[in-house]
């Protein structure tokens, strides 16, 4: 949440920062601001999006910092937008995270004569630096002393009108350094500077970085200078562009076949799954007594599908918990529990905290993550990367199906170690998986029917989504997608739960989207559909290609190719993603940047 970028080098820093902010806008988009150093600090702040801004009006500069905001403390106003500047106007700061003790710090600073211009937690940061400098500290020492006063999470970049440098600090909020030829970048995420360099330094919690003519890093907990490796990222800059698509969400839905191909590439060998490197030994996997999956949002839905996959293939009991609940409920886990943390961004605050909680109790943590070098990956004992490429649309799509692919592979991997199934069975499971990308392409060709369904129902106020077995989490995901991008109220349920309450809502204005493919629960779900029809509900069925009979009990049918029970979610989620997308489009919603949301939830 919130995108931050800083630049120091020979280019016009204001232009680099403005461009970088546009790349980061998916992290927060209620307001933006830039502070630029040339003859003092010049600041521009605006409410609204940065996408239409061609020139921030700041002229030329060699050092600048910028921020795109997702409000936490204080409303969406120009004065609350970052950068925040000290009372003497000499220090400017951008911040992502939450300063938990900001109120006490404000009280302290007020007593020292400071006046605040915003309602944010961030403004105490430049004021504290100014306070320590007034008491005789250098900019660098004052920055360190300021950090010692903060409680909470932060990625901070500070500049001083009298110095040709940027100071950076990190604690539980993402920030990376980009290293170019005699130029440096600092940003929440790599795409912000990928156009200029793919050489990146991932800094650690409690690192302080001084960016001058070189990058110097000190870790305050270790109390010494540290070397952090420069790594080359193989992101393709085109992935961060919309190309021929109107929205990132649509582009990313269409990228799913390739994302799955990439995610399974080199990992399937006949009846076997082989991960490129895997730090958890076979003995350890053989001895695991329980798996606990932790995640948030869409990744949590992937986790529920993963439960079906790992239990069916590896025959280990699996629980799925929200990271935010797990971290605070003193979970009963031990060294025989494998915790699987799923996170697209790898920066979700609750998931990170849940990983730390799991590790403190002796469990090993395996993460499923899309971002190399992210905090989740670094905190985990092992990571299996999804290879979905950069996901920019705030509503997650290709990350979800890529997570499913990793969980499916992991299920087979566990099965081969624990010998729960014979080779033929596992080979057959993997063949189903390998067919998925091609079958996804077929689903994408059915876009016309989905657009027609969207056009018919985009004015509805509510919707129900139902599914059974592996398709029950798909129903949850379909409802979440609709809520997020179209603002229509939608609920997802396991279909049999309908009778225990939601059935009260069904009438002739209520569309009910049912995943009714020909898997083990087909006959049961047909009875659920009859119950909806008996109450006048509008039934949109996602069904298996060739199932003509389903038309008799449907208002609309959206077909997907036939596959196995475990593999259906890859396919059945796609019409639901597209339905949400097209409904949102008919409603003229801001699809890639829905209101109140942001990609990468770095605050709890
Ligand atoms: C929904 C969505 C969110 C994320 C959730 C977890 O479309 O994107 O629900 O899935 O915030 O994010 P990650 O996977 O980055 O931990």
Short mmCIF file of N, CA, C and O and ligand atoms in Angstrom, two decimals, residues 295-301 342-349 351 368 376 391 393-397 399 403 477 480-481 484 597-601, ligand 1:
data_model
loop_
_atom_site.label_atom_id
_atom_site.label_comp_id
_atom_site.label_asym_id
_atom_site.label_seq_id
_atom_site.Cartn_x
_atom_site.Cartn_y
_atom_site.Cartn_z
N UNK A 295 -3.01 -17.38 4.41
CA UNK A 295 -3.06 -16.45 3.28
C UNK A 295 -4.19 -15.45 3.52
O UNK A 295 -4.94 -15.56 4.50
N UNK A 296 -4.30 -14.49 2.63
CA UNK A 296 -5.40 -13.51 2.70
C UNK A 296 -6.08 -13.43 1.33
O UNK A 296 -5.44 -13.64 0.30
N UNK A 297 -7.34 -13.06 1.35
CA UNK A 297 -8.07 -12.72 0.12
C UNK A 297 -8.07 -13.83 -0.91
O UNK A 297 -8.32 -15.01 -0.62
N UNK A 298 -7.74 -13.45 -2.13
CA UNK A 298 -7.72 -14.42 -3.23
C UNK A 298 -6.73 -15.54 -2.96
O UNK A 298 -7.00 -16.71 -3.28
N UNK A 299 -5.61 -15.21 -2.35
CA UNK A 299 -4.62 -16.26 -2.04
C UNK A 299 -5.20 -17.25 -1.03
O UNK A 299 -4.88 -18.44 -1.06
N UNK A 300 -6.05 -16.76 -0.16
CA UNK A 300 -6.73 -17.65 0.80
C UNK A 300 -7.67 -18.60 0.06
O UNK A 300 -7.77 -19.79 0.37
N UNK A 301 -8.35 -18.07 -0.95
CA UNK A 301 -9.21 -18.95 -1.76
C UNK A 301 -8.37 -20.02 -2.45
O UNK A 301 -8.77 -21.19 -2.51
N UNK A 342 0.76 -18.45 1.38
CA UNK A 342 0.54 -18.10 -0.04
C UNK A 342 0.40 -16.59 -0.16
O UNK A 342 -0.42 -15.99 0.52
N UNK A 343 1.18 -16.01 -1.03
CA UNK A 343 1.08 -14.57 -1.23
C UNK A 343 1.60 -14.19 -2.61
O UNK A 343 2.75 -14.48 -2.95
N UNK A 344 0.76 -13.55 -3.39
CA UNK A 344 1.20 -13.07 -4.70
C UNK A 344 2.32 -12.07 -4.53
O UNK A 344 3.40 -12.23 -5.07
N UNK A 345 2.06 -11.03 -3.75
CA UNK A 345 3.01 -9.91 -3.64
C UNK A 345 4.22 -10.27 -2.79
O UNK A 345 5.30 -9.73 -2.97
N UNK A 346 4.00 -11.15 -1.83
CA UNK A 346 5.07 -11.47 -0.88
C UNK A 346 5.29 -10.36 0.13
O UNK A 346 6.29 -10.35 0.85
N UNK A 347 4.37 -9.40 0.19
CA UNK A 347 4.55 -8.28 1.12
C UNK A 347 3.35 -8.08 2.04
O UNK A 347 3.31 -7.10 2.77
N UNK A 348 2.38 -8.97 2.01
CA UNK A 348 1.17 -8.78 2.81
C UNK A 348 1.52 -8.83 4.30
O UNK A 348 2.06 -9.83 4.79
N UNK A 349 1.21 -7.76 5.01
CA UNK A 349 1.67 -7.60 6.40
C UNK A 349 1.19 -8.76 7.28
O UNK A 349 1.97 -9.31 8.07
N UNK A 351 0.32 -11.81 6.47
CA UNK A 351 0.95 -13.09 6.11
C UNK A 351 2.39 -13.12 6.62
O UNK A 351 2.85 -14.14 7.15
N UNK A 368 4.45 -19.85 -1.19
CA UNK A 368 4.08 -19.87 -2.60
C UNK A 368 3.95 -18.40 -2.98
O UNK A 368 3.08 -17.70 -2.47
N UNK A 376 8.09 -12.17 2.05
CA UNK A 376 7.56 -13.51 2.37
C UNK A 376 8.56 -14.58 1.94
O UNK A 376 8.86 -15.51 2.70
N UNK A 391 1.86 -8.90 -11.73
CA UNK A 391 0.40 -8.72 -11.75
C UNK A 391 0.12 -7.30 -11.28
O UNK A 391 0.48 -6.91 -10.18
N UNK A 393 -3.12 -5.45 -12.24
CA UNK A 393 -4.54 -5.24 -11.92
C UNK A 393 -4.74 -5.53 -10.44
O UNK A 393 -4.21 -6.52 -9.92
N UNK A 394 -5.46 -4.66 -9.77
CA UNK A 394 -5.63 -4.84 -8.32
C UNK A 394 -6.37 -6.14 -8.02
O UNK A 394 -6.07 -6.84 -7.05
N UNK A 395 -7.34 -6.48 -8.85
CA UNK A 395 -8.05 -7.75 -8.65
C UNK A 395 -7.18 -8.88 -9.20
O UNK A 395 -6.86 -8.93 -10.39
N UNK A 396 -6.81 -9.77 -8.33
CA UNK A 396 -5.86 -10.82 -8.69
C UNK A 396 -6.53 -11.88 -9.57
O UNK A 396 -7.64 -12.34 -9.28
N UNK A 397 -5.88 -12.27 -10.65
CA UNK A 397 -6.44 -13.29 -11.54
C UNK A 397 -5.39 -14.35 -11.87
O UNK A 397 -5.47 -15.48 -11.39
N UNK A 399 -2.45 -14.64 -10.83
CA UNK A 399 -1.71 -15.10 -9.65
C UNK A 399 -2.47 -16.26 -9.00
O UNK A 399 -1.88 -17.24 -8.55
N UNK A 403 -1.05 -19.93 -8.48
CA UNK A 403 -0.94 -20.51 -7.13
C UNK A 403 -1.53 -21.91 -7.12
O UNK A 403 -0.97 -22.84 -6.52
N UNK A 477 -14.26 -17.04 -4.79
CA UNK A 477 -13.39 -16.17 -5.59
C UNK A 477 -14.21 -15.40 -6.63
O UNK A 477 -13.96 -14.21 -6.87
N UNK A 480 -15.89 -12.61 -4.86
CA UNK A 480 -14.93 -11.56 -4.49
C UNK A 480 -14.58 -10.70 -5.70
O UNK A 480 -14.53 -9.46 -5.62
N UNK A 481 -14.36 -11.36 -6.85
CA UNK A 481 -14.01 -10.60 -8.06
C UNK A 481 -15.13 -9.62 -8.40
O UNK A 481 -14.87 -8.47 -8.73
N UNK A 484 -15.21 -6.69 -5.93
CA UNK A 484 -14.05 -5.79 -6.06
C UNK A 484 -14.16 -4.85 -7.23
O UNK A 484 -13.88 -3.66 -7.10
N UNK A 597 -9.39 0.11 -2.71
CA UNK A 597 -8.46 -1.03 -2.72
C UNK A 597 -7.05 -0.60 -3.11
O UNK A 597 -6.85 0.48 -3.63
N UNK A 598 -6.12 -1.47 -2.84
CA UNK A 598 -4.76 -1.28 -3.34
C UNK A 598 -4.13 -2.65 -3.43
O UNK A 598 -4.49 -3.56 -2.69
N UNK A 599 -3.22 -2.80 -4.35
CA UNK A 599 -2.52 -4.06 -4.46
C UNK A 599 -1.48 -4.08 -3.34
O UNK A 599 -0.95 -3.05 -2.98
N UNK A 600 -1.19 -5.24 -2.80
CA UNK A 600 -0.12 -5.35 -1.83
C UNK A 600 -0.47 -4.64 -0.52
O UNK A 600 -0.24 -3.45 -0.35
N UNK A 601 -1.09 -5.40 0.37
CA UNK A 601 -1.62 -4.82 1.60
C UNK A 601 -0.54 -4.88 2.69
O UNK A 601 -0.43 -5.85 3.43
C1 LIG B 1 -8.17 -9.86 -4.53
C2 LIG B 1 -6.82 -9.63 -4.09
C3 LIG B 1 -6.54 -9.70 -2.65
C4 LIG B 1 -5.19 -10.40 -2.40
C5 LIG B 1 -4.84 -10.33 -0.91
C6 LIG B 1 -3.57 -11.08 -0.60
O1 LIG B 1 -8.32 -9.76 -5.90
O2 LIG B 1 -5.94 -9.39 -4.88
O3 LIG B 1 -7.56 -10.30 -1.94
O4 LIG B 1 -5.30 -11.72 -2.81
O5 LIG B 1 -4.69 -8.99 -0.53
O6 LIG B 1 -2.49 -10.57 -1.31
P1 LIG B 1 -1.18 -11.39 -1.51
O7 LIG B 1 -1.50 -12.59 -2.31
O8 LIG B 1 -0.26 -10.45 -2.25
O9 LIG B 1 -0.67 -11.75 -0.16
#
